[in-house]
PDB file of C-alpha atoms in Angstrom:
ATOM      1  CA  MET N  26      16.236  78.041 -24.245  1.00  0.00           C
ATOM      2  CA  ALA N  27      14.769  74.421 -25.891  1.00  0.00           C
ATOM      3  CA  HIS N  28      17.339  73.123 -28.498  1.00  0.00           C
ATOM      4  CA  ILE N  29      15.495  73.780 -31.643  1.00  0.00           C
ATOM      5  CA  ILE N  30      15.789  71.211 -35.156  1.00  0.00           C
ATOM      6  CA  VAL N  31      14.628  72.524 -38.517  1.00  0.00           C
ATOM      7  CA  VAL N  32      13.732  69.396 -40.932  1.00  0.00           C
ATOM      8  CA  GLY N  33      13.731  71.762 -44.284  1.00  0.00           C
ATOM      9  CA  ASN N  34      14.812  71.850 -48.002  1.00  0.00           C
ATOM     10  CA  GLU N  35      13.703  72.898 -50.676  1.00  0.00           C
ATOM     11  CA  LYS N  36      12.036  70.392 -52.678  1.00  0.00           C
ATOM     12  CA  GLY N  37       8.670  68.297 -51.799  1.00  0.00           C
ATOM     13  CA  GLY N  38       8.067  64.238 -51.719  1.00  0.00           C
ATOM     14  CA  SER N  39      11.476  64.112 -49.846  1.00  0.00           C
ATOM     15  CA  GLY N  40       9.811  62.766 -46.674  1.00  0.00           C
ATOM     16  CA  LYS N  41      10.321  66.164 -44.578  1.00  0.00           C
ATOM     17  CA  SER N  42       7.056  65.768 -42.734  1.00  0.00           C
ATOM     18  CA  THR N  43       7.540  62.254 -42.581  1.00  0.00           C
ATOM     19  CA  THR N  44      10.637  62.718 -40.347  1.00  0.00           C
ATOM     20  CA  SER N  45       9.285  64.881 -38.313  1.00  0.00           C
ATOM     21  CA  MET N  46       6.679  63.334 -37.061  1.00  0.00           C
ATOM     22  CA  HIS N  47       8.555  60.197 -36.327  1.00  0.00           C
ATOM     23  CA  VAL N  48      11.290  62.127 -34.653  1.00  0.00           C
ATOM     24  CA  ALA N  49       8.501  64.552 -32.510  1.00  0.00           C
ATOM     25  CA  THR N  50       6.847  61.666 -31.054  1.00  0.00           C
ATOM     26  CA  ALA N  51       9.906  59.570 -30.000  1.00  0.00           C
ATOM     27  CA  LEU N  52      11.728  62.642 -28.169  1.00  0.00           C
ATOM     28  CA  ALA N  53       8.062  62.920 -26.553  1.00  0.00           C
ATOM     29  CA  ARG N  54       7.440  58.683 -26.109  1.00  0.00           C
ATOM     30  CA  MET N  55      11.152  58.685 -23.608  1.00  0.00           C
ATOM     31  CA  GLY N  56       9.531  61.718 -21.737  1.00  0.00           C
ATOM     32  CA  HIS N  57      10.995  64.938 -23.367  1.00  0.00           C
ATOM     33  CA  ARG N  58       8.800  67.596 -23.911  1.00  0.00           C
ATOM     34  CA  VAL N  59       8.265  68.250 -27.317  1.00  0.00           C
ATOM     35  CA  GLY N  60       6.553  71.080 -29.177  1.00  0.00           C
ATOM     36  CA  GLY N  61       6.329  70.748 -33.326  1.00  0.00           C
ATOM     37  CA  LEU N  62       5.608  73.720 -35.585  1.00  0.00           C
ATOM     38  CA  ASP N  63       4.374  73.341 -39.141  1.00  0.00           C
ATOM     39  CA  LEU N  64       5.826  76.697 -41.280  1.00  0.00           C
ATOM     40  CA  ASP N  65       4.196  75.209 -44.480  1.00  0.00           C
ATOM     41  CA  VAL N  66       0.671  78.047 -44.070  1.00  0.00           C
ATOM     42  CA  ARG N  67      -0.309  76.226 -47.799  1.00  0.00           C
ATOM     43  CA  GLN N  68       0.032  72.216 -46.873  1.00  0.00           C
ATOM     44  CA  ARG N  69       0.227  72.014 -43.188  1.00  0.00           C
ATOM     45  CA  SER N  70       1.160  68.183 -44.126  1.00  0.00           C
ATOM     46  CA  PHE N  71       2.809  67.932 -40.700  1.00  0.00           C
ATOM     47  CA  GLY N  72       0.367  70.073 -38.503  1.00  0.00           C
ATOM     48  CA  ARG N  73      -2.553  68.002 -40.123  1.00  0.00           C
ATOM     49  CA  TYR N  74      -0.502  64.786 -39.046  1.00  0.00           C
ATOM     50  CA  LEU N  75       0.014  66.177 -35.605  1.00  0.00           C
ATOM     51  CA  GLU N  76      -4.313  66.743 -35.650  1.00  0.00           C
ATOM     52  CA  ASN N  77      -4.789  63.313 -36.696  1.00  0.00           C
ATOM     53  CA  ARG N  78      -2.817  62.301 -33.516  1.00  0.00           C
ATOM     54  CA  ALA N  79      -4.678  64.258 -31.402  1.00  0.00           C
ATOM     55  CA  HIS N  80      -8.118  63.336 -32.403  1.00  0.00           C
ATOM     56  CA  PHE N  81      -6.957  59.354 -32.968  1.00  0.00           C
ATOM     57  CA  ALA N  82      -6.828  59.396 -29.362  1.00  0.00           C
ATOM     58  CA  ALA N  83      -8.984  61.279 -27.909  1.00  0.00           C
ATOM     59  CA  ARG N  84     -11.844  59.107 -30.145  1.00  0.00           C
ATOM     60  CA  GLU N  85     -10.031  55.373 -29.155  1.00  0.00           C
ATOM     61  CA  GLY N  86      -8.872  56.680 -25.350  1.00  0.00           C
ATOM     62  CA  LEU N  87      -5.554  56.344 -25.070  1.00  0.00           C
ATOM     63  CA  ASP N  88      -2.553  57.519 -24.226  1.00  0.00           C
ATOM     64  CA  LEU N  89      -0.762  58.361 -26.866  1.00  0.00           C
ATOM     65  CA  PRO N  90       2.593  60.832 -26.017  1.00  0.00           C
ATOM     66  CA  MET N  91       2.139  63.707 -27.646  1.00  0.00           C
ATOM     67  CA  PRO N  92       4.038  67.019 -29.181  1.00  0.00           C
ATOM     68  CA  VAL N  93       2.616  70.452 -28.069  1.00  0.00           C
ATOM     69  CA  ILE N  94       1.529  71.850 -31.211  1.00  0.00           C
ATOM     70  CA  GLY N  95       2.277  74.931 -32.167  1.00  0.00           C
ATOM     71  CA  ALA N  96       0.354  77.327 -33.574  1.00  0.00           C
ATOM     72  CA  LEU N  97       2.328  80.540 -35.779  1.00  0.00           C
ATOM     73  CA  GLY N  98       1.329  84.094 -34.610  1.00  0.00           C
ATOM     74  CA  GLU N  99       0.157  87.329 -36.347  1.00  0.00           C
ATOM     75  CA  GLY N 100       1.884  89.848 -38.218  1.00  0.00           C
ATOM     76  CA  GLY N 101       5.278  90.437 -39.291  1.00  0.00           C
ATOM     77  CA  ASP N 102       7.260  88.099 -37.938  1.00  0.00           C
ATOM     78  CA  PRO N 103       4.387  85.168 -37.146  1.00  0.00           C
ATOM     79  CA  LEU N 104       7.159  82.876 -35.764  1.00  0.00           C
ATOM     80  CA  SER N 105       9.089  84.452 -32.884  1.00  0.00           C
ATOM     81  CA  PRO N 106       5.825  84.725 -30.706  1.00  0.00           C
ATOM     82  CA  ALA N 107       5.040  80.833 -31.311  1.00  0.00           C
ATOM     83  CA  LEU N 108       8.578  79.735 -29.994  1.00  0.00           C
ATOM     84  CA  THR N 109       8.041  81.797 -27.234  1.00  0.00           C
ATOM     85  CA  ALA N 110       5.033  80.394 -26.371  1.00  0.00           C
ATOM     86  CA  LEU N 111       6.627  76.990 -26.995  1.00  0.00           C
ATOM     87  CA  GLU N 112       9.583  77.482 -25.185  1.00  0.00           C
ATOM     88  CA  ALA N 113       7.702  78.014 -22.059  1.00  0.00           C
ATOM     89  CA  GLU N 114       7.461  74.585 -21.796  1.00  0.00           C
ATOM     90  CA  CYS N 115       9.586  72.291 -24.126  1.00  0.00           C
ATOM     91  CA  ASP N 116      12.590  70.630 -24.536  1.00  0.00           C
ATOM     92  CA  PHE N 117      13.099  70.253 -28.037  1.00  0.00           C
ATOM     93  CA  ILE N 118      11.150  72.287 -31.077  1.00  0.00           C
ATOM     94  CA  LEU N 119      10.690  70.449 -34.489  1.00  0.00           C
ATOM     95  CA  LEU N 120       9.690  73.268 -37.478  1.00  0.00           C
ATOM     96  CA  ASP N 121       8.909  71.673 -40.529  1.00  0.00           C
ATOM     97  CA  CYS N 122       9.796  73.761 -43.415  1.00  0.00           C
ATOM     98  CA  PRO N 123       7.762  73.791 -46.657  1.00  0.00           C
ATOM     99  CA  GLY N 124      10.060  72.495 -49.936  1.00  0.00           C
ATOM    100  CA  SER N 125       9.938  75.899 -50.780  1.00  0.00           C
ATOM    101  CA  HIS N 126      11.910  78.916 -50.101  1.00  0.00           C
ATOM    102  CA  THR N 127      10.000  81.347 -47.757  1.00  0.00           C
ATOM    103  CA  LYS N 128      10.983  84.114 -45.497  1.00  0.00           C
ATOM    104  CA  LEU N 129       9.186  81.820 -42.404  1.00  0.00           C
ATOM    105  CA  SER N 130      11.874  79.243 -43.432  1.00  0.00           C
ATOM    106  CA  GLN N 131      14.756  80.928 -43.593  1.00  0.00           C
ATOM    107  CA  MET N 132      14.100  82.817 -40.154  1.00  0.00           C
ATOM    108  CA  ALA N 133      14.136  79.052 -39.374  1.00  0.00           C
ATOM    109  CA  HIS N 134      17.397  77.511 -40.767  1.00  0.00           C
ATOM    110  CA  THR N 135      18.669  80.910 -38.772  1.00  0.00           C
ATOM    111  CA  LEU N 136      17.934  79.036 -35.558  1.00  0.00           C
ATOM    112  CA  ALA N 137      18.031  76.015 -36.005  1.00  0.00           C
ATOM    113  CA  ASP N 138      20.580  74.157 -33.565  1.00  0.00           C
ATOM    114  CA  THR N 139      19.827  70.929 -35.681  1.00  0.00           C
ATOM    115  CA  LEU N 140      18.739  71.458 -39.355  1.00  0.00           C
ATOM    116  CA  ILE N 141      17.469  67.390 -41.100  1.00  0.00           C
ATOM    117  CA  THR N 142      17.702  67.667 -44.679  1.00  0.00           C
ATOM    118  CA  PRO N 143      15.782  64.697 -45.900  1.00  0.00           C
ATOM    119  CA  MET N 144      16.304  64.461 -49.636  1.00  0.00           C
ATOM    120  CA  ASN N 145      15.240  61.940 -51.847  1.00  0.00           C
ATOM    121  CA  ASP N 146      18.421  59.126 -53.169  1.00  0.00           C
ATOM    122  CA  SER N 147      19.163  60.791 -56.544  1.00  0.00           C
ATOM    123  CA  PHE N 148      20.791  63.574 -58.486  1.00  0.00           C
ATOM    124  CA  VAL N 149      17.755  65.465 -58.718  1.00  0.00           C
ATOM    125  CA  ASP N 150      17.605  66.028 -55.345  1.00  0.00           C
ATOM    126  CA  PHE N 151      21.219  65.901 -55.187  1.00  0.00           C
ATOM    127  CA  ASP N 152      21.141  69.532 -57.147  1.00  0.00           C
ATOM    128  CA  LEU N 153      19.574  71.469 -54.423  1.00  0.00           C
ATOM    129  CA  LEU N 154      22.981  70.787 -52.351  1.00  0.00           C
ATOM    130  CA  ALA N 155      25.395  71.603 -55.306  1.00  0.00           C
ATOM    131  CA  ARG N 156      26.189  71.620 -59.023  1.00  0.00           C
ATOM    132  CA  LEU N 157      27.305  69.070 -60.634  1.00  0.00           C
ATOM    133  CA  SER N 158      28.723  69.225 -64.643  1.00  0.00           C
ATOM    134  CA  PRO N 159      27.540  66.180 -66.688  1.00  0.00           C
ATOM    135  CA  GLU N 160      30.909  63.834 -65.759  1.00  0.00           C
ATOM    136  CA  GLY N 161      30.097  64.036 -62.375  1.00  0.00           C
ATOM    137  CA  LYS N 162      32.219  66.407 -61.104  1.00  0.00           C
ATOM    138  CA  ILE N 163      31.515  68.868 -57.971  1.00  0.00           C
ATOM    139  CA  LEU N 164      30.897  72.494 -59.320  1.00  0.00           C
ATOM    140  CA  GLY N 165      30.027  74.373 -56.452  1.00  0.00           C
ATOM    141  CA  PRO N 166      27.497  74.661 -53.790  1.00  0.00           C
ATOM    142  CA  SER N 167      23.620  75.197 -55.208  1.00  0.00           C
ATOM    143  CA  ILE N 168      20.719  77.175 -54.276  1.00  0.00           C
ATOM    144  CA  TYR N 169      19.681  75.688 -50.814  1.00  0.00           C
ATOM    145  CA  ALA N 170      23.677  74.904 -49.398  1.00  0.00           C
ATOM    146  CA  GLU N 171      23.974  78.988 -50.014  1.00  0.00           C
ATOM    147  CA  MET N 172      20.951  79.287 -48.277  1.00  0.00           C
ATOM    148  CA  VAL N 173      22.275  76.946 -45.667  1.00  0.00           C
ATOM    149  CA  TRP N 174      25.529  79.022 -44.983  1.00  0.00           C
ATOM    150  CA  SER N 175      24.055  82.557 -45.224  1.00  0.00           C
ATOM    151  CA  ALA N 176      21.772  81.067 -41.679  1.00  0.00           C
ATOM    152  CA  ARG N 177      25.386  79.835 -40.641  1.00  0.00           C
ATOM    153  CA  GLN N 178      26.928  82.996 -41.176  1.00  0.00           C
ATOM    154  CA  MET N 179      23.768  85.214 -39.357  1.00  0.00           C
ATOM    155  CA  ARG N 180      24.524  83.142 -36.483  1.00  0.00           C
ATOM    156  CA  ALA N 181      27.914  83.705 -36.465  1.00  0.00           C
ATOM    157  CA  GLN N 182      27.252  86.821 -36.260  1.00  0.00           C
ATOM    158  CA  ALA N 183      24.272  86.829 -33.227  1.00  0.00           C
ATOM    159  CA  GLY N 184      27.163  85.180 -31.757  1.00  0.00           C
ATOM    160  CA  ALA N 185      25.063  81.681 -31.471  1.00  0.00           C
ATOM    161  CA  GLY N 186      26.312  78.353 -31.549  1.00  0.00           C
ATOM    162  CA  PRO N 187      27.150  75.983 -34.790  1.00  0.00           C
ATOM    163  CA  ILE N 188      24.486  74.180 -36.994  1.00  0.00           C
ATOM    164  CA  ASP N 189      24.874  70.820 -36.706  1.00  0.00           C
ATOM    165  CA  TRP N 190      23.828  70.037 -39.816  1.00  0.00           C
ATOM    166  CA  LEU N 191      22.495  66.161 -41.242  1.00  0.00           C
ATOM    167  CA  VAL N 192      21.423  65.067 -44.521  1.00  0.00           C
ATOM    168  CA  LEU N 193      19.044  62.122 -44.505  1.00  0.00           C
ATOM    169  CA  ARG N 194      19.303  59.581 -47.682  1.00  0.00           C
ATOM    170  CA  ASN N 195      15.576  58.294 -48.143  1.00  0.00           C
ATOM    171  CA  ARG N 196      14.265  55.789 -50.172  1.00  0.00           C
ATOM    172  CA  LEU N 197      17.720  54.004 -50.619  1.00  0.00           C
ATOM    173  CA  GLY N 198      17.371  50.799 -51.945  1.00  0.00           C
ATOM    174  CA  THR N 199      17.285  47.248 -50.845  1.00  0.00           C
ATOM    175  CA  GLN N 200      20.351  46.750 -53.527  1.00  0.00           C
ATOM    176  CA  ALA N 201      23.939  48.684 -54.201  1.00  0.00           C
ATOM    177  CA  MET N 202      22.478  50.222 -57.577  1.00  0.00           C
ATOM    178  CA  HIS N 203      25.072  52.280 -59.856  1.00  0.00           C
ATOM    179  CA  ASN N 204      23.072  55.775 -59.461  1.00  0.00           C
ATOM    180  CA  LYS N 205      23.713  54.540 -55.492  1.00  0.00           C
ATOM    181  CA  ARG N 206      26.789  53.985 -55.368  1.00  0.00           C
ATOM    182  CA  LYS N 207      27.532  57.370 -57.946  1.00  0.00           C
ATOM    183  CA  VAL N 208      25.022  59.835 -55.297  1.00  0.00           C
ATOM    184  CA  GLY N 209      26.763  58.533 -52.108  1.00  0.00           C
ATOM    185  CA  GLY N 210      30.227  59.573 -53.369  1.00  0.00           C
ATOM    186  CA  ALA N 211      29.494  63.088 -54.179  1.00  0.00           C
ATOM    187  CA  LEU N 212      27.147  63.134 -51.331  1.00  0.00           C
ATOM    188  CA  GLN N 213      30.365  62.167 -48.740  1.00  0.00           C
ATOM    189  CA  SER N 214      32.853  64.675 -50.953  1.00  0.00           C
ATOM    190  CA  LEU N 215      30.384  67.376 -50.977  1.00  0.00           C
ATOM    191  CA  SER N 216      30.173  66.793 -47.001  1.00  0.00           C
ATOM    192  CA  LYS N 217      33.638  67.443 -46.254  1.00  0.00           C
ATOM    193  CA  ARG N 218      33.652  70.572 -48.422  1.00  0.00           C
ATOM    194  CA  ILE N 219      30.150  72.510 -46.886  1.00  0.00           C
ATOM    195  CA  GLY N 220      29.848  71.200 -43.056  1.00  0.00           C
ATOM    196  CA  PHE N 221      27.235  68.016 -43.403  1.00  0.00           C
ATOM    197  CA  ARG N 222      26.698  64.899 -42.164  1.00  0.00           C
ATOM    198  CA  VAL N 223      24.795  62.112 -44.202  1.00  0.00           C
ATOM    199  CA  ALA N 224      23.063  59.448 -42.646  1.00  0.00           C
ATOM    200  CA  PRO N 225      20.544  56.182 -44.429  1.00  0.00           C
ATOM    201  CA  GLY N 226      16.834  58.159 -43.423  1.00  0.00           C
ATOM    202  CA  PHE N 227      13.745  56.021 -44.179  1.00  0.00           C
ATOM    203  CA  SER N 228      13.185  53.123 -46.659  1.00  0.00           C
ATOM    204  CA  GLU N 229      10.511  53.113 -48.801  1.00  0.00           C
ATOM    205  CA  ARG N 230       7.249  51.896 -47.312  1.00  0.00           C
ATOM    206  CA  VAL N 231       3.293  51.326 -47.377  1.00  0.00           C
ATOM    207  CA  ILE N 232       3.588  51.941 -43.638  1.00  0.00           C
ATOM    208  CA  PHE N 233       4.557  55.136 -43.300  1.00  0.00           C
ATOM    209  CA  ARG N 234       1.315  56.467 -45.934  1.00  0.00           C
ATOM    210  CA  GLU N 235      -1.267  53.946 -44.002  1.00  0.00           C
ATOM    211  CA  LEU N 236      -0.737  55.706 -40.635  1.00  0.00           C
ATOM    212  CA  PHE N 237      -0.786  59.464 -41.548  1.00  0.00           C
ATOM    213  CA  PRO N 238      -4.916  59.896 -41.303  1.00  0.00           C
ATOM    214  CA  ARG N 239      -4.838  58.506 -37.423  1.00  0.00           C
ATOM    215  CA  GLY N 240      -1.982  60.220 -36.648  1.00  0.00           C
ATOM    216  CA  LEU N 241       0.430  57.268 -35.904  1.00  0.00           C
ATOM    217  CA  THR N 242       4.292  56.204 -35.848  1.00  0.00           C
ATOM    218  CA  LEU N 243       5.494  53.015 -35.830  1.00  0.00           C
ATOM    219  CA  LEU N 244       6.171  53.089 -31.905  1.00  0.00           C
ATOM    220  CA  ASP N 245       2.253  53.242 -31.621  1.00  0.00           C
ATOM    221  CA  LEU N 246       1.639  49.930 -33.368  1.00  0.00           C
ATOM    222  CA  LYS N 247       1.593  48.347 -29.942  1.00  0.00           C
ATOM    223  CA  ASP N 248      -0.427  50.871 -28.771  1.00  0.00           C
ATOM    224  CA  ILE N 249      -3.406  50.265 -31.005  1.00  0.00           C
ATOM    225  CA  GLY N 250      -3.203  46.689 -30.531  1.00  0.00           C
ATOM    226  CA  THR N 251      -0.545  45.165 -33.089  1.00  0.00           C
ATOM    227  CA  GLU N 252       1.370  42.988 -31.025  1.00  0.00           C
ATOM    228  CA  GLN N 253       2.716  40.980 -34.050  1.00  0.00           C
ATOM    229  CA  LEU N 254       5.278  42.998 -36.039  1.00  0.00           C
ATOM    230  CA  SER N 255       5.782  42.136 -39.731  1.00  0.00           C
ATOM    231  CA  MET N 256       9.934  42.207 -40.591  1.00  0.00           C
ATOM    232  CA  SER N 257       9.132  45.234 -42.566  1.00  0.00           C
ATOM    233  CA  ASN N 258       7.908  47.363 -39.976  1.00  0.00           C
ATOM    234  CA  ILE N 259      10.638  46.315 -37.601  1.00  0.00           C
ATOM    235  CA  ALA N 260      13.266  47.533 -40.126  1.00  0.00           C
ATOM    236  CA  ALA N 261      11.524  50.461 -39.889  1.00  0.00           C
ATOM    237  CA  ARG N 262      11.438  51.373 -36.296  1.00  0.00           C
ATOM    238  CA  GLN N 263      15.700  50.301 -36.265  1.00  0.00           C
ATOM    239  CA  GLU N 264      15.658  52.934 -38.668  1.00  0.00           C
ATOM    240  CA  LEU N 265      13.856  55.295 -36.871  1.00  0.00           C
ATOM    241  CA  ARG N 266      16.134  54.055 -33.654  1.00  0.00           C
ATOM    242  CA  ASP N 267      19.469  54.420 -36.035  1.00  0.00           C
ATOM    243  CA  LEU N 268      18.147  58.409 -36.870  1.00  0.00           C
ATOM    244  CA  VAL N 269      17.265  59.516 -33.762  1.00  0.00           C
ATOM    245  CA  ALA N 270      20.727  57.974 -32.485  1.00  0.00           C
ATOM    246  CA  GLU N 271      22.692  60.279 -35.493  1.00  0.00           C
ATOM    247  CA  LEU N 272      20.790  62.871 -34.549  1.00  0.00           C
ATOM    248  CA  ASN N 273      22.992  63.598 -31.510  1.00  0.00           C
ATOM    249  CA  LEU N 274      20.872  65.846 -29.574  1.00  0.00           C
ATOM    250  CA  PRO N 275      21.550  66.772 -25.663  1.00  0.00           C
ATOM    251  CA  GLY N 276      20.768  64.535 -22.887  1.00  0.00           C
ATOM    252  CA  VAL N 277      18.822  62.007 -25.348  1.00  0.00           C
ATOM    253  CA  SER N 278      19.585  58.344 -24.784  1.00  0.00           C
ATOM    254  CA  VAL N 279      17.253  55.994 -27.266  1.00  0.00           C
ATOM    255  CA  ASN N 280      15.753  53.485 -25.176  1.00  0.00           C
ATOM    256  CA  PHE N 281      12.440  52.559 -27.887  1.00  0.00           C
TER     257      PHE N 281
END
């Protein structure tokens, strides 16, 4: 069985597609067989990212490591046939969920061996995980955390393994600001209550927006002739390296 990685929350603009693309292509670059499937049937940012990569590589004659692009099936359960097709040739399957609650997203969470939840480092995004009092006290889990709890219960009833849940703090400020410390403290407290791990994700960088039209990632820059990396690019590569290591995926040893 392929190891299923789900990237999801219920808010747009948190970096899900960027995270999905960089994790999937990093695994492919390390020699693993990877499938990618976009469950956002309207925006398809991850799917477009993968298609851009295939078109750019073909146009430039480049042999870039490429995840297998999956396609949803038809009917009431379009996810199962797509996963069956990918499992035949993949070690890992990455599912990128939409920034809203959908039936497909709910199904994907019940299948997740590893769940990655990117969030902007703010209490606006934190509200999807837990409700806070005006004084900052955690009152209880919020809508997304409750959906993950439901997915865990369904997996337990089916005899499947636990979900390893990792919350990524994206767009962290470079300085130890007061809000940053408060969000970090609240996340650490909540993580013990509802069962997730906290890790730093990607900082806000222009390079991520520039790479999308060509379907490239930070690890592809030397393949397209960028021999001299800027300090920002080097720091971003280290963030990706730390993220892949933090995922603790089976059989994966980070070597980039």
